[in-house]
Amino acid sequence: MRPMQVGMHRLLAVEALGADNWVLRLEGPFEAALPGQFCMLSLAEGWPVLLPRPFSYLDLEPGARGLATFLVKVVGPGTRALVEAPPGTPVRVTGPLGRGFPEPAAGTPEPVCIAGGVGLAPFLLWARARQRVGAAPLPLLYGGATAAAIVGQDQFPAGAQDWHLSTDDGSLGFHGNVLELYRSLAAAGRVDGRAPVLCCGPDPMMHAVARDCAEAGRPCLVSLETWMACGYGVCNGCSVGVHDRGRLAGRRWAKACVHGPVFDAAELDW
Ligand code: FES
């Protein structure tokens, strides 16, 4: 695991993506991080809530002259304060935190990625990592309620992913939810239905995807969007039920911020 850093970073820009989704761009230096790892963010001054908020890295250029971006959906006063802060505002950043997506095991098919909402964020670093090793464009399925909820595609590196979109109301892409899209693509042979699935998004979506994978005997990794207070294992605010086996032997509960947020779906007792 890479060392956690705590630092102040200058806010470079806030970019509106639509539907109250925003990209926060912060000045480095940043440590390298794995797709799925996250940071706790808060404003150094004028922070309207008690606790910082967790965000997966969207993009990351490590090093002294680097930067990091985060995908933020406004859901309350903390996220609102972050996106309304003017450029130059100091932002307190703690990270990288948690367990990210592991590299695919040698000889296994390239994973299929399934995202909903701000659950899209971890797959940009994943796309960059797979592009660096010469993998084919990753199959990336992205679902939302309406076309307005499908945001952030322009942040991704060209040619690194093969997009498949779905909307519940049919206003963009496949008409249905993202699991129905996955089943349709797999049935048509347009994605590999035996390949592992990586999933991040709202809990009901991840539950449904994980259940589908379990029934098919298909490996599935999920990145949980759990409420967090500290982000590094001291508050127990992010406990999730797990099965007492494997790397989590001896536990009935795990901390999403330390043992996750990326879990093998079979580890979770949900
Ligand atoms: Fe505090 Fe996980 S958020 S222990």
GROMACS .gro file of C-alpha atoms and ligand atoms in nm:
model
  274
    1MET     CA    1   0.000   0.000   0.000
    2ARG     CA    2   0.130   0.345  -0.088
    3PRO     CA    3   0.188   0.593   0.197
    4MET     CA    4  -0.094   0.826   0.291
    5GLN     CA    5  -0.012   1.197   0.257
    6VAL     CA    6  -0.186   1.495   0.416
    7GLY     CA    7  -0.141   1.826   0.243
    8MET     CA    8  -0.286   2.152   0.121
    9HIS     CA    9  -0.340   2.175  -0.253
   10ARG     CA   10  -0.440   2.481  -0.453
   11LEU     CA   11  -0.768   2.454  -0.640
   12LEU     CA   12  -0.684   2.516  -1.006
   13ALA     CA   13  -1.027   2.497  -1.162
   14VAL     CA   14  -1.381   2.366  -1.125
   15GLU     CA   15  -1.544   2.247  -1.446
   16ALA     CA   16  -1.920   2.198  -1.478
   17LEU     CA   17  -2.024   1.873  -1.645
   18GLY     CA   18  -2.400   1.918  -1.609
   19ALA     CA   19  -2.666   1.784  -1.371
   20ASP     CA   20  -2.465   1.928  -1.078
   21ASN     CA   21  -2.163   1.710  -1.154
   22TRP     CA   22  -1.828   1.885  -1.151
   23VAL     CA   23  -1.460   1.814  -1.200
   24LEU     CA   24  -1.226   1.957  -0.936
   25ARG     CA   25  -0.870   2.011  -1.054
   26LEU     CA   26  -0.606   2.037  -0.779
   27GLU     CA   27  -0.242   2.133  -0.806
   28GLY     CA   28   0.019   1.872  -0.706
   29PRO     CA   29   0.239   1.729  -0.584
   30PHE     CA   30   0.051   1.398  -0.559
   31GLU     CA   31   0.167   1.044  -0.491
   32ALA     CA   32   0.089   0.775  -0.747
   33ALA     CA   33  -0.232   0.586  -0.672
   34LEU     CA   34  -0.424   0.285  -0.798
   35PRO     CA   35  -0.760   0.304  -0.975
   36GLY     CA   36  -1.026   0.293  -0.703
   37GLN     CA   37  -0.814   0.453  -0.433
   38PHE     CA   38  -0.953   0.776  -0.293
   39CYS     CA   39  -0.882   1.096  -0.101
   40MET     CA   40  -1.066   1.278   0.176
   41LEU     CA   41  -1.121   1.643   0.072
   42SER     CA   42  -1.224   1.953   0.264
   43LEU     CA   43  -1.170   2.326   0.234
   44ALA     CA   44  -0.901   2.465   0.461
   45GLU     CA   45  -1.131   2.756   0.556
   46GLY     CA   46  -1.505   2.804   0.551
   47TRP     CA   47  -1.580   2.429   0.543
   48PRO     CA   48  -1.952   2.411   0.632
   49VAL     CA   49  -1.965   2.058   0.773
   50LEU     CA   50  -1.769   1.870   1.038
   51LEU     CA   51  -1.602   1.601   0.832
   52PRO     CA   52  -1.412   1.580   0.504
   53ARG     CA   53  -1.571   1.393   0.212
   54PRO     CA   54  -1.430   1.092   0.022
   55PHE     CA   55  -1.371   1.103  -0.356
   56SER     CA   56  -1.207   0.849  -0.586
   57TYR     CA   57  -0.935   0.989  -0.803
   58LEU     CA   58  -1.070   1.068  -1.145
   59ASP     CA   59  -0.735   1.147  -1.303
   60LEU     CA   60  -0.387   1.179  -1.163
   61GLU     CA   61  -0.048   1.303  -1.275
   62PRO     CA   62   0.186   1.207  -0.991
   63GLY     CA   63   0.500   1.402  -0.913
   64ALA     CA   64   0.601   1.750  -0.804
   65ARG     CA   65   0.445   1.926  -1.105
   66GLY     CA   66   0.144   1.696  -1.128
   67LEU     CA   67  -0.222   1.739  -1.054
   68ALA     CA   68  -0.525   1.539  -0.958
   69THR     CA   69  -0.888   1.563  -1.061
   70PHE     CA   70  -1.197   1.444  -0.875
   71LEU     CA   71  -1.553   1.392  -0.995
   72VAL     CA   72  -1.793   1.561  -0.755
   73LYS     CA   73  -2.172   1.527  -0.752
   74VAL     CA   74  -2.330   1.791  -0.531
   75VAL     CA   75  -2.532   1.616  -0.262
   76GLY     CA   76  -2.507   1.856   0.033
   77PRO     CA   77  -2.330   2.158   0.180
   78GLY     CA   78  -1.981   1.999   0.176
   79THR     CA   79  -1.985   1.908  -0.192
   80ARG     CA   80  -2.155   2.241  -0.271
   81ALA     CA   81  -1.873   2.431  -0.093
   82LEU     CA   82  -1.609   2.240  -0.290
   83VAL     CA   83  -1.757   2.319  -0.631
   84GLU     CA   84  -1.830   2.683  -0.546
   85ALA     CA   85  -1.478   2.756  -0.417
   86PRO     CA   86  -1.286   3.001  -0.639
   87PRO     CA   87  -0.957   2.904  -0.806
   88GLY     CA   88  -0.667   2.944  -0.564
   89THR     CA   89  -0.864   2.815  -0.265
   90PRO     CA   90  -0.655   2.580  -0.048
   91VAL     CA   91  -0.805   2.230  -0.027
   92ARG     CA   92  -0.701   1.984   0.242
   93VAL     CA   93  -0.628   1.646   0.084
   94THR     CA   94  -0.565   1.318   0.268
   95GLY     CA   95  -0.466   1.028   0.046
   96PRO     CA   96  -0.415   0.805  -0.135
   97LEU     CA   97  -0.640   0.589   0.082
   98GLY     CA   98  -0.787   0.242   0.061
   99ARG     CA   99  -0.748  -0.058  -0.163
  100GLY     CA  100  -0.781  -0.005  -0.537
  101PHE     CA  101  -0.858  -0.244  -0.821
  102PRO     CA  102  -0.581  -0.505  -0.855
  103GLU     CA  103  -0.424  -0.567  -1.194
  104PRO     CA  104  -0.594  -0.845  -1.391
  105ALA     CA  105  -0.442  -1.188  -1.329
  106ALA     CA  106  -0.229  -1.313  -1.617
  107GLY     CA  107  -0.424  -1.516  -1.869
  108THR     CA  108  -0.768  -1.390  -1.765
  109PRO     CA  109  -0.992  -1.204  -2.011
  110GLU     CA  110  -0.982  -0.825  -1.995
  111PRO     CA  111  -1.242  -0.717  -1.736
  112VAL     CA  112  -1.569  -0.551  -1.831
  113CYS     CA  113  -1.625  -0.225  -1.640
  114ILE     CA  114  -1.974  -0.121  -1.530
  115ALA     CA  115  -2.038   0.225  -1.387
  116GLY     CA  116  -2.327   0.436  -1.267
  117GLY     CA  117  -2.322   0.804  -1.168
  118VAL     CA  118  -1.997   0.924  -1.009
  119GLY     CA  119  -1.900   0.555  -1.000
  120LEU     CA  120  -1.748   0.634  -1.338
  121ALA     CA  121  -1.450   0.799  -1.167
  122PRO     CA  122  -1.221   0.499  -1.091
  123PHE     CA  123  -1.234   0.374  -1.448
  124LEU     CA  124  -1.036   0.662  -1.596
  125LEU     CA  125  -0.717   0.560  -1.412
  126TRP     CA  126  -0.799   0.199  -1.497
  127ALA     CA  127  -0.830   0.294  -1.866
  128ARG     CA  128  -0.497   0.475  -1.856
  129ALA     CA  129  -0.328   0.180  -1.682
  130ARG     CA  130  -0.462  -0.072  -1.935
  131GLN     CA  131  -0.370   0.157  -2.227
  132ARG     CA  132  -0.012   0.180  -2.093
  133VAL     CA  133   0.028  -0.198  -2.107
  134GLY     CA  134  -0.116  -0.217  -2.458
  135ALA     CA  135  -0.451  -0.377  -2.367
  136ALA     CA  136  -0.741  -0.344  -2.611
  137PRO     CA  137  -0.985  -0.060  -2.532
  138LEU     CA  138  -1.170  -0.160  -2.218
  139PRO     CA  139  -1.540  -0.231  -2.242
  140LEU     CA  140  -1.697   0.046  -2.031
  141LEU     CA  141  -2.072   0.033  -1.966
  142TYR     CA  142  -2.210   0.351  -1.817
  143GLY     CA  143  -2.570   0.393  -1.708
  144GLY     CA  144  -2.786   0.673  -1.572
  145ALA     CA  145  -3.150   0.765  -1.525
  146THR     CA  146  -3.153   1.009  -1.817
  147ALA     CA  147  -2.916   1.149  -2.081
  148ALA     CA  148  -2.844   1.444  -1.850
  149ALA     CA  149  -2.693   1.205  -1.594
  150ILE     CA  150  -2.438   1.068  -1.842
  151VAL     CA  151  -2.142   1.299  -1.788
  152GLY     CA  152  -1.763   1.288  -1.781
  153GLN     CA  153  -1.689   1.094  -2.098
  154ASP     CA  154  -1.483   1.385  -2.232
  155GLN     CA  155  -1.238   1.345  -1.942
  156PHE     CA  156  -1.128   0.999  -2.062
  157PRO     CA  157  -0.822   0.931  -2.281
  158ALA     CA  158  -0.905   0.887  -2.648
  159GLY     CA  159  -0.914   0.528  -2.765
  160ALA     CA  160  -0.868   0.371  -2.421
  161GLN     CA  161  -1.227   0.254  -2.376
  162ASP     CA  162  -1.518   0.121  -2.576
  163TRP     CA  163  -1.824   0.306  -2.446
  164HIS     CA  164  -2.168   0.148  -2.409
  165LEU     CA  165  -2.432   0.378  -2.261
  166SER     CA  166  -2.774   0.312  -2.111
  167THR     CA  167  -3.049   0.530  -1.971
  168ASP     CA  168  -3.355   0.424  -1.777
  169ASP     CA  169  -3.579   0.646  -1.994
  170GLY     CA  170  -3.413   0.560  -2.325
  171SER     CA  171  -3.306   0.921  -2.387
  172LEU     CA  172  -2.949   0.810  -2.467
  173GLY     CA  173  -2.805   0.474  -2.565
  174PHE     CA  174  -2.968   0.146  -2.461
  175HIS     CA  175  -3.318   0.180  -2.311
  176GLY     CA  176  -3.292   0.011  -1.971
  177ASN     CA  177  -3.058  -0.018  -1.679
  178VAL     CA  178  -2.688  -0.091  -1.708
  179LEU     CA  179  -2.723  -0.455  -1.603
  180GLU     CA  180  -2.980  -0.510  -1.878
  181LEU     CA  181  -2.733  -0.343  -2.115
  182TYR     CA  182  -2.458  -0.579  -1.999
  183ARG     CA  183  -2.679  -0.886  -2.052
  184SER     CA  184  -2.776  -0.768  -2.397
  185LEU     CA  185  -2.413  -0.704  -2.499
  186ALA     CA  186  -2.297  -1.037  -2.358
  187ALA     CA  187  -2.578  -1.224  -2.537
  188ALA     CA  188  -2.477  -1.057  -2.863
  189GLY     CA  189  -2.109  -1.142  -2.806
  190ARG     CA  190  -2.016  -0.773  -2.795
  191VAL     CA  191  -1.861  -0.812  -2.448
  192ASP     CA  192  -1.707  -1.127  -2.306
  193GLY     CA  193  -1.970  -1.274  -2.072
  194ARG     CA  194  -1.703  -1.488  -1.899
  195ALA     CA  195  -1.470  -1.194  -1.825
  196PRO     CA  196  -1.442  -1.055  -1.472
  197VAL     CA  197  -1.660  -0.752  -1.399
  198LEU     CA  198  -1.545  -0.437  -1.222
  199CYS     CA  199  -1.834  -0.230  -1.092
  200CYS     CA  200  -1.881   0.105  -0.921
  201GLY     CA  201  -2.200   0.299  -0.869
  202PRO     CA  202  -2.509   0.318  -0.650
  203ASP     CA  203  -2.556   0.027  -0.409
  204PRO     CA  204  -2.870  -0.122  -0.574
  205MET     CA  205  -2.688  -0.132  -0.908
  206MET     CA  206  -2.382  -0.301  -0.757
  207HIS     CA  207  -2.601  -0.551  -0.571
  208ALA     CA  208  -2.778  -0.644  -0.893
  209VAL     CA  209  -2.454  -0.675  -1.090
  210ALA     CA  210  -2.289  -0.878  -0.814
  211ARG     CA  211  -2.590  -1.112  -0.792
  212ASP     CA  212  -2.587  -1.163  -1.168
  213CYS     CA  213  -2.213  -1.241  -1.159
  214ALA     CA  214  -2.253  -1.483  -0.868
  215GLU     CA  215  -2.528  -1.672  -1.052
  216ALA     CA  216  -2.308  -1.696  -1.363
  217GLY     CA  217  -1.993  -1.790  -1.167
  218ARG     CA  218  -1.825  -1.477  -1.304
  219PRO     CA  219  -1.568  -1.291  -1.086
  220CYS     CA  220  -1.686  -0.947  -0.977
  221LEU     CA  221  -1.507  -0.667  -0.797
  222VAL     CA  222  -1.706  -0.375  -0.659
  223SER     CA  223  -1.588  -0.037  -0.537
  224LEU     CA  224  -1.821   0.068  -0.255
  225GLU     CA  225  -1.950   0.422  -0.222
  226THR     CA  226  -1.981   0.398   0.155
  227TRP     CA  227  -2.032   0.687   0.395
  228MET     CA  228  -1.694   0.767   0.558
  229ALA     CA  229  -1.588   0.995   0.840
  230CYS     CA  230  -1.211   0.958   0.881
  231GLY     CA  231  -1.109   0.759   0.571
  232TYR     CA  232  -0.821   0.574   0.734
  233GLY     CA  233  -0.955   0.321   0.978
  234VAL     CA  234  -1.009   0.493   1.312
  235CYS     CA  235  -1.383   0.575   1.334
  236ASN     CA  236  -1.560   0.252   1.227
  237GLY     CA  237  -1.802   0.471   1.033
  238CYS     CA  238  -1.765   0.272   0.713
  239SER     CA  239  -1.819  -0.084   0.841
  240VAL     CA  240  -1.961  -0.334   0.594
  241GLY     CA  241  -2.064  -0.694   0.661
  242VAL     CA  242  -1.823  -0.952   0.522
  243HIS     CA  243  -1.778  -1.329   0.517
  244ASP     CA  244  -1.524  -1.471   0.759
  245ARG     CA  245  -1.277  -1.615   0.510
  246GLY     CA  246  -0.980  -1.546   0.286
  247ARG     CA  247  -0.804  -1.214   0.348
  248LEU     CA  248  -1.093  -1.120   0.580
  249ALA     CA  249  -1.073  -1.437   0.791
  250GLY     CA  250  -1.167  -1.366   1.153
  251ARG     CA  251  -1.393  -1.073   1.063
  252ARG     CA  252  -1.768  -1.024   1.038
  253TRP     CA  253  -1.719  -0.657   0.960
  254ALA     CA  254  -1.461  -0.481   0.748
  255LYS     CA  255  -1.377  -0.114   0.707
  256ALA     CA  256  -1.452   0.006   0.357
  257CYS     CA  257  -1.183   0.273   0.385
  258VAL     CA  258  -0.902   0.025   0.467
  259HIS     CA  259  -1.009  -0.320   0.346
  260GLY     CA  260  -1.186  -0.157   0.048
  261PRO     CA  261  -1.338   0.038  -0.108
  262VAL     CA  262  -1.264  -0.234  -0.365
  263PHE     CA  263  -1.389  -0.576  -0.253
  264ASP     CA  264  -1.441  -0.902  -0.429
  265ALA     CA  265  -1.821  -0.908  -0.434
  266ALA     CA  266  -1.810  -1.260  -0.289
  267GLU     CA  267  -1.640  -1.119   0.023
  268LEU     CA  268  -1.942  -0.903   0.109
  269ASP     CA  269  -2.231  -1.023   0.321
  270TRP     CA  270  -2.507  -0.823   0.156
  271FES    FE1  271  -1.335   0.585   0.957
  271FES    FE2  272  -1.346   0.394   0.772
  271FES     S1  273  -1.414   0.597   0.755
  271FES     S2  274  -1.289   0.374   0.983
   0.00000   0.00000   0.00000
